[in-house]
């Protein structure tokens, strides 16, 4: 029987997996769409499916290996990686929100990839389909690796791999569904807000699991994650305000 | 070969964007570990070091990036052709 605490932890893990996957799948979709538009859907589908198959193989292989790692080492390792990953996202989201780093733009990413593929076509490249398929493969593989890492990191500690995977799968289906119906880059997705929220959530998980790996017994146990998330949210918003003020003062 | 090197590079980039933030986080985690193992302080101290250290490192890194960007803005403004002192 799941307690309220279990539901809260599960909800946090599934939401983190869903939101992070949304960001990653939108980025992969943009590249696959560019490949499909310029070179046709055969190389795009071939590259994307090959990437997915390789991801599944990696999950199967590493999933088995992870079962042999001692619990405390696993907690510490995953905690540190979550901290590095989450704080990297949070830092980038803060700098983008403050206007210091330009926002990620799916329209321009699509235009860039399309221009690159068209340039190759004009140069009379003979291996075009192969190269286009490779671009789709790389996009799906690399963005997918991030999804796999997040799902394993937030789901493996409490036996929540399946719910976290469903969160990621729901994000994939949502993006592919919307993408297939509108056939355009998904530029309206608030990528930076999502990145900010996921950065906050993963940093909170990172602090929690690194601490557990070091033998810290957090007050409130799993509920501490929500406290850390609130703290990182406050720190993130403060960071945006301070960085903006710094920028405005310099502009005067 | 280039593909594999590219994939490995991108894999590293999953965790390390600004190298100094990654190094700072690893230093904080190491300090927290030393506090409990070498000095035998309470694990709660390690928890405190972890939370405060990570927050301070993040804010320091963001403010440093903001300052760097401000300096670039000032340099750009100083060399704007429409500024009186640059026209003369």
CSV table of C-alpha atoms in Angstrom, one decimal:
chain,number,residue,atom,x,y,z
A,1,UNK,CA,0.0,0.0,0.0
A,2,UNK,CA,1.5,3.3,-1.0
A,3,UNK,CA,1.6,6.1,1.6
A,4,UNK,CA,1.2,9.8,0.8
A,5,UNK,CA,5.0,10.1,1.1
A,6,UNK,CA,5.4,7.4,-1.6
A,7,UNK,CA,2.9,9.1,-3.8
A,8,UNK,CA,4.7,12.4,-3.4
A,9,UNK,CA,8.1,10.9,-4.2
A,10,UNK,CA,6.7,9.0,-7.2
A,11,UNK,CA,4.9,12.1,-8.5
A,12,UNK,CA,8.1,14.2,-8.2
A,13,UNK,CA,10.1,11.5,-10.1
A,14,UNK,CA,7.5,11.0,-12.8
A,15,UNK,CA,7.1,14.8,-13.3
A,16,UNK,CA,10.9,15.2,-13.5
A,17,UNK,CA,11.2,12.4,-16.1
A,18,UNK,CA,8.2,13.8,-18.1
A,19,UNK,CA,9.4,17.4,-18.2
A,20,UNK,CA,13.0,16.6,-18.9
A,21,UNK,CA,12.0,14.2,-21.7
A,22,UNK,CA,9.7,16.9,-23.2
A,23,UNK,CA,12.7,19.2,-23.6
A,24,UNK,CA,15.0,16.5,-25.0
A,25,UNK,CA,12.4,15.0,-27.4
A,26,UNK,CA,11.5,18.4,-28.8
A,27,UNK,CA,15.2,19.0,-29.7
A,28,UNK,CA,15.5,15.5,-31.3
A,29,UNK,CA,12.2,16.0,-33.2
A,30,UNK,CA,13.5,19.3,-34.7
A,31,UNK,CA,16.5,17.5,-36.3
A,32,UNK,CA,14.5,14.5,-37.5
A,33,UNK,CA,11.9,16.9,-39.0
A,34,UNK,CA,14.7,18.7,-40.8
A,35,UNK,CA,16.1,15.5,-42.2
A,36,UNK,CA,12.7,14.3,-43.2
A,37,UNK,CA,11.8,17.6,-44.9
A,38,UNK,CA,15.0,17.9,-46.9
A,39,UNK,CA,16.0,14.2,-47.6
A,40,UNK,CA,12.7,12.4,-47.2
A,41,UNK,CA,11.2,10.3,-44.4
A,42,UNK,CA,13.0,7.0,-45.1
A,43,UNK,CA,16.5,8.1,-43.9
A,44,UNK,CA,14.8,10.1,-41.1
A,45,UNK,CA,12.8,7.1,-39.9
A,46,UNK,CA,15.8,4.8,-40.3
A,47,UNK,CA,18.1,7.0,-38.3
A,48,UNK,CA,15.6,7.7,-35.6
A,49,UNK,CA,14.6,4.0,-35.2
A,50,UNK,CA,18.3,2.9,-35.2
A,51,UNK,CA,19.0,5.4,-32.4
A,52,UNK,CA,16.0,4.1,-30.4
A,53,UNK,CA,17.2,0.5,-30.8
A,54,UNK,CA,20.7,1.4,-29.6
A,55,UNK,CA,19.2,3.2,-26.6
A,56,UNK,CA,17.2,0.1,-25.7
A,57,UNK,CA,20.3,-2.1,-25.9
A,58,UNK,CA,22.2,0.3,-23.7
A,59,UNK,CA,19.4,0.4,-21.1
A,60,UNK,CA,19.3,-3.4,-21.1
A,61,UNK,CA,23.1,-3.8,-20.7
A,62,UNK,CA,23.6,-1.0,-18.1
A,63,UNK,CA,20.4,-1.8,-16.3
A,64,UNK,CA,21.8,-5.3,-15.5
A,65,UNK,CA,25.3,-3.9,-14.5
A,66,UNK,CA,23.8,-1.3,-12.2
A,67,UNK,CA,22.1,-4.1,-10.1
A,68,UNK,CA,25.6,-5.3,-9.1
A,69,UNK,CA,26.8,-1.9,-7.7
A,70,UNK,CA,26.7,-1.6,-3.9
A,71,UNK,CA,23.8,0.6,-2.7
A,72,UNK,CA,25.8,3.4,-1.1
A,73,UNK,CA,28.2,3.7,-4.0
A,74,UNK,CA,25.2,3.7,-6.4
A,75,UNK,CA,23.5,6.5,-4.3
A,76,UNK,CA,26.6,8.6,-4.2
A,77,UNK,CA,27.4,8.1,-7.9
A,78,UNK,CA,23.9,8.9,-9.1
A,79,UNK,CA,23.6,11.8,-6.6
A,80,UNK,CA,26.8,13.4,-7.9
A,81,UNK,CA,25.7,12.9,-11.6
A,82,UNK,CA,22.3,14.4,-10.8
A,83,UNK,CA,23.9,17.4,-9.1
A,84,UNK,CA,26.2,18.0,-12.1
A,85,UNK,CA,23.3,17.5,-14.6
A,86,UNK,CA,20.7,19.4,-12.7
A,87,UNK,CA,22.9,22.4,-11.7
A,88,UNK,CA,24.1,22.6,-15.3
A,89,UNK,CA,20.5,22.9,-16.5
A,90,UNK,CA,19.6,25.4,-13.7
A,91,UNK,CA,22.7,27.6,-14.4
A,92,UNK,CA,21.9,27.7,-18.2
A,93,UNK,CA,18.2,28.4,-17.5
A,94,UNK,CA,19.1,31.3,-15.1
A,95,UNK,CA,21.5,32.8,-17.6
A,96,UNK,CA,18.9,32.6,-20.4
A,97,UNK,CA,16.1,34.0,-18.2
A,98,UNK,CA,18.4,36.9,-17.3
A,99,UNK,CA,19.2,37.6,-21.0
A,100,UNK,CA,22.9,36.8,-20.6
A,101,UNK,CA,22.7,33.7,-22.9
A,102,UNK,CA,20.3,33.7,-25.9
A,103,UNK,CA,17.2,31.5,-25.6
A,104,UNK,CA,17.2,28.2,-27.5
A,105,UNK,CA,15.1,28.7,-30.6
A,106,UNK,CA,13.7,25.5,-32.3
A,107,UNK,CA,12.9,27.5,-35.5
A,108,UNK,CA,16.5,28.6,-35.9
A,109,UNK,CA,17.8,25.1,-35.0
A,110,UNK,CA,15.5,23.7,-37.7
A,111,UNK,CA,16.7,26.4,-40.2
A,112,UNK,CA,20.3,25.6,-39.4
A,113,UNK,CA,20.0,21.9,-39.9
A,114,UNK,CA,17.9,22.3,-43.1
A,115,UNK,CA,20.5,24.7,-44.5
A,116,UNK,CA,23.3,22.3,-43.7
A,117,UNK,CA,21.6,19.4,-45.4
A,118,UNK,CA,20.7,21.5,-48.5
A,119,UNK,CA,24.3,22.7,-48.7
A,120,UNK,CA,25.4,19.1,-48.8
A,121,UNK,CA,22.8,18.4,-51.5
A,122,UNK,CA,24.1,21.3,-53.7
A,123,UNK,CA,27.7,20.0,-53.2
A,124,UNK,CA,26.6,16.8,-55.0
A,125,UNK,CA,27.3,14.7,-52.0
A,126,UNK,CA,26.6,11.1,-53.0
A,127,UNK,CA,26.2,9.6,-49.5
A,128,UNK,CA,23.4,12.0,-48.7
A,129,UNK,CA,20.8,9.6,-47.4
A,130,UNK,CA,23.4,7.9,-45.2
A,131,UNK,CA,24.5,11.3,-43.8
A,132,UNK,CA,20.9,12.5,-43.3
A,133,UNK,CA,20.1,9.2,-41.5
A,134,UNK,CA,23.2,9.6,-39.4
A,135,UNK,CA,22.1,13.1,-38.3
A,136,UNK,CA,18.7,11.7,-37.2
A,137,UNK,CA,20.4,8.8,-35.5
A,138,UNK,CA,22.8,11.1,-33.6
A,139,UNK,CA,20.0,13.4,-32.5
A,140,UNK,CA,17.8,10.6,-31.2
A,141,UNK,CA,20.7,8.8,-29.5
A,142,UNK,CA,22.2,11.8,-27.8
A,143,UNK,CA,18.9,13.4,-26.6
A,144,UNK,CA,17.7,9.9,-25.7
A,145,UNK,CA,20.7,9.2,-23.6
A,146,UNK,CA,19.8,12.2,-21.5
A,147,UNK,CA,16.3,10.9,-21.1
A,148,UNK,CA,17.6,7.4,-20.2
A,149,UNK,CA,20.0,8.9,-17.6
A,150,UNK,CA,17.2,10.9,-16.0
A,151,UNK,CA,14.8,8.0,-15.9
A,152,UNK,CA,17.4,5.7,-14.3
A,153,UNK,CA,18.6,8.4,-11.9
A,154,UNK,CA,15.2,9.4,-10.5
A,155,UNK,CA,13.5,6.0,-10.9
A,156,UNK,CA,16.1,3.4,-9.9
A,157,UNK,CA,16.4,4.2,-6.2
A,158,UNK,CA,12.9,3.4,-5.1
A,159,UNK,CA,12.0,0.9,-7.7
A,160,UNK,CA,10.2,3.5,-9.8
A,161,UNK,CA,11.9,2.8,-13.1
A,162,UNK,CA,8.6,1.8,-14.7
A,163,UNK,CA,6.6,4.9,-13.6
A,164,UNK,CA,9.5,7.2,-14.6
A,165,UNK,CA,9.7,5.4,-18.0
A,166,UNK,CA,6.0,6.0,-18.5
A,167,UNK,CA,6.6,9.7,-17.8
A,168,UNK,CA,9.3,9.8,-20.4
A,169,UNK,CA,7.2,7.8,-22.8
A,170,UNK,CA,4.2,10.1,-22.4
A,171,UNK,CA,6.5,13.0,-23.3
A,172,UNK,CA,7.7,11.2,-26.4
A,173,UNK,CA,4.1,10.4,-27.5
A,174,UNK,CA,3.0,13.9,-26.9
A,175,UNK,CA,5.8,15.5,-28.9
A,176,UNK,CA,5.5,13.0,-31.8
A,177,UNK,CA,1.7,13.3,-31.8
A,178,UNK,CA,1.8,17.1,-31.9
A,179,UNK,CA,4.7,17.0,-34.3
A,180,UNK,CA,3.0,14.7,-36.8
A,181,UNK,CA,-0.2,16.8,-36.8
A,182,UNK,CA,1.5,20.2,-37.2
A,183,UNK,CA,4.6,19.2,-39.2
A,184,UNK,CA,6.6,22.2,-37.9
A,185,UNK,CA,9.3,22.8,-35.3
A,186,UNK,CA,7.7,23.0,-31.8
A,187,UNK,CA,8.9,26.5,-31.2
A,188,UNK,CA,6.1,27.4,-28.7
A,189,UNK,CA,7.3,24.9,-26.1
A,190,UNK,CA,8.6,27.1,-23.2
A,191,UNK,CA,11.9,25.4,-23.3
A,192,UNK,CA,13.7,27.6,-20.8
A,193,UNK,CA,10.9,27.4,-18.2
A,194,UNK,CA,10.9,23.6,-18.5
A,195,UNK,CA,14.7,23.6,-18.2
A,196,UNK,CA,14.5,25.8,-15.1
A,197,UNK,CA,11.9,23.5,-13.4
A,198,UNK,CA,13.8,20.3,-14.3
A,199,UNK,CA,17.1,21.9,-13.2
A,200,UNK,CA,15.5,22.6,-9.8
A,201,UNK,CA,14.0,19.1,-9.5
A,202,UNK,CA,17.2,17.3,-10.5
A,203,UNK,CA,19.4,19.4,-8.2
A,204,UNK,CA,17.0,18.6,-5.3
A,205,UNK,CA,17.3,14.8,-6.1
A,206,UNK,CA,21.1,15.3,-6.5
A,207,UNK,CA,21.5,16.8,-3.0
A,208,UNK,CA,19.2,14.2,-1.5
A,209,UNK,CA,21.0,11.1,-3.0
A,210,UNK,CA,24.5,12.5,-2.6
A,211,UNK,CA,23.7,13.1,1.1
A,212,UNK,CA,22.3,9.6,1.5
A,213,UNK,CA,25.4,8.2,-0.2
A,214,UNK,CA,27.5,10.1,2.4
A,215,UNK,CA,25.4,8.7,5.3
A,216,UNK,CA,23.3,11.8,5.9
A,217,UNK,CA,19.8,11.0,7.3
A,218,UNK,CA,17.7,13.9,6.0
A,219,UNK,CA,14.9,15.2,8.3
A,220,UNK,CA,11.6,14.2,6.9
A,221,UNK,CA,13.3,11.5,4.7
A,222,UNK,CA,11.8,11.7,1.1
A,223,UNK,CA,9.9,14.9,2.0
A,224,UNK,CA,13.3,16.6,2.3
A,225,UNK,CA,13.4,16.6,-1.6
A,226,UNK,CA,10.5,19.0,-1.7
A,227,UNK,CA,12.3,21.3,0.7
A,228,UNK,CA,15.5,21.2,-1.4
A,229,UNK,CA,13.4,21.9,-4.5
A,230,UNK,CA,11.8,24.9,-2.9
A,231,UNK,CA,15.3,26.1,-1.8
A,232,UNK,CA,16.7,25.7,-5.4
A,233,UNK,CA,13.7,27.4,-6.8
A,234,UNK,CA,14.3,30.4,-4.5
A,235,UNK,CA,18.0,30.4,-5.3
A,236,UNK,CA,17.3,30.1,-9.1
A,237,UNK,CA,14.9,33.1,-9.0
A,238,UNK,CA,17.3,35.1,-6.9
A,239,UNK,CA,20.1,34.2,-9.4
A,240,UNK,CA,17.9,35.5,-12.3
A,241,UNK,CA,17.2,38.8,-10.4
A,242,UNK,CA,20.9,39.4,-9.4
A,243,UNK,CA,22.2,38.6,-12.9
A,244,UNK,CA,19.5,40.9,-14.5
A,245,UNK,CA,20.5,43.7,-12.2
A,246,UNK,CA,24.1,43.2,-13.0
A,247,UNK,CA,23.3,43.4,-16.7
A,248,UNK,CA,21.1,46.5,-16.4
A,249,UNK,CA,23.8,48.3,-14.4
A,250,UNK,CA,26.4,47.5,-17.1
A,251,UNK,CA,24.0,48.7,-19.9
A,252,UNK,CA,23.7,52.2,-18.3
B,1,UNK,CA,35.9,7.5,-35.6
B,2,UNK,CA,34.8,11.1,-35.7
B,3,UNK,CA,31.3,10.0,-34.8
B,4,UNK,CA,32.5,8.1,-31.7
B,5,UNK,CA,34.6,11.1,-30.6
B,6,UNK,CA,31.7,13.4,-31.2
B,7,UNK,CA,29.4,11.2,-29.2
B,8,UNK,CA,31.9,10.9,-26.3
B,9,UNK,CA,32.3,14.7,-26.3
B,10,UNK,CA,28.5,15.2,-26.2
B,11,UNK,CA,28.3,12.6,-23.4
B,12,UNK,CA,30.8,14.6,-21.3
B,13,UNK,CA,28.8,17.7,-22.1
B,14,UNK,CA,25.7,16.1,-20.5
B,15,UNK,CA,27.3,16.8,-17.1
B,16,UNK,CA,29.9,19.5,-17.8
B,17,UNK,CA,28.9,22.7,-19.4
B,18,UNK,CA,30.9,25.3,-17.6
B,19,UNK,CA,33.9,23.3,-16.3
B,20,UNK,CA,34.4,25.5,-13.3
B,21,UNK,CA,30.9,24.8,-11.9
B,22,UNK,CA,31.4,21.0,-12.3
B,23,UNK,CA,34.8,21.3,-10.5
B,24,UNK,CA,33.3,23.4,-7.7
B,25,UNK,CA,30.5,20.9,-7.2
B,26,UNK,CA,33.0,18.0,-7.0
B,27,UNK,CA,35.1,20.0,-4.5
B,28,UNK,CA,32.0,20.6,-2.3
B,29,UNK,CA,31.1,16.9,-2.4
B,30,UNK,CA,34.7,16.0,-1.5
B,31,UNK,CA,34.7,18.5,1.4
B,32,UNK,CA,31.4,17.0,2.7
B,33,UNK,CA,32.9,13.5,2.4
B,34,UNK,CA,36.1,14.5,4.3
B,35,UNK,CA,34.0,16.2,7.0
B,36,UNK,CA,32.4,12.8,7.9
B,37,UNK,CA,35.2,10.4,7.2
B,38,UNK,CA,38.4,12.2,8.2
B,39,UNK,CA,37.1,14.6,10.9
B,40,UNK,CA,34.3,12.2,12.0
B,41,UNK,CA,31.8,15.1,12.2
B,42,UNK,CA,28.1,14.4,12.3
B,43,UNK,CA,26.6,13.5,8.8
B,44,UNK,CA,24.3,16.5,9.4
B,45,UNK,CA,27.4,18.7,9.0
B,46,UNK,CA,28.2,17.0,5.7
B,47,UNK,CA,24.5,17.7,4.6
B,48,UNK,CA,24.9,21.4,5.5
B,49,UNK,CA,28.2,21.7,3.6
B,50,UNK,CA,26.6,20.0,0.6
B,51,UNK,CA,23.5,22.3,0.5
B,52,UNK,CA,25.2,25.6,1.3
B,53,UNK,CA,28.2,24.8,-0.8
B,54,UNK,CA,26.2,23.9,-3.9
B,55,UNK,CA,24.0,27.0,-3.6
B,56,UNK,CA,27.0,29.3,-3.1
B,57,UNK,CA,28.9,27.8,-6.0
B,58,UNK,CA,25.8,28.1,-8.3
B,59,UNK,CA,25.3,31.8,-7.4
B,60,UNK,CA,29.0,32.6,-7.7
B,61,UNK,CA,29.1,31.0,-11.1
B,62,UNK,CA,26.0,32.8,-12.4
B,63,UNK,CA,27.2,36.2,-11.1
B,64,UNK,CA,30.6,35.6,-12.6
B,65,UNK,CA,29.0,34.9,-16.0
B,66,UNK,CA,26.8,38.0,-15.6
B,67,UNK,CA,29.9,40.1,-14.8
B,68,UNK,CA,31.7,38.7,-17.8
B,69,UNK,CA,28.8,39.6,-20.0
B,70,UNK,CA,28.6,43.1,-18.5
B,71,UNK,CA,32.2,43.7,-19.2
B,72,UNK,CA,31.7,42.7,-22.9
B,73,UNK,CA,28.7,45.1,-23.0
B,74,UNK,CA,30.8,47.9,-21.6
B,75,UNK,CA,33.7,47.2,-24.1
B,76,UNK,CA,31.2,47.1,-27.0
B,77,UNK,CA,29.7,50.4,-25.8
B,78,UNK,CA,33.2,52.0,-25.4
B,79,UNK,CA,34.0,51.2,-29.1
B,80,UNK,CA,30.6,52.2,-30.6
B,81,UNK,CA,31.3,54.5,-33.6
B,82,UNK,CA,28.5,56.9,-32.6
B,83,UNK,CA,30.1,57.7,-29.3
B,84,UNK,CA,31.5,61.3,-29.4
B,85,UNK,CA,35.0,60.3,-28.1
B,86,UNK,CA,35.3,57.6,-30.7
B,87,UNK,CA,34.3,59.9,-33.6
B,88,UNK,CA,37.0,62.4,-32.8
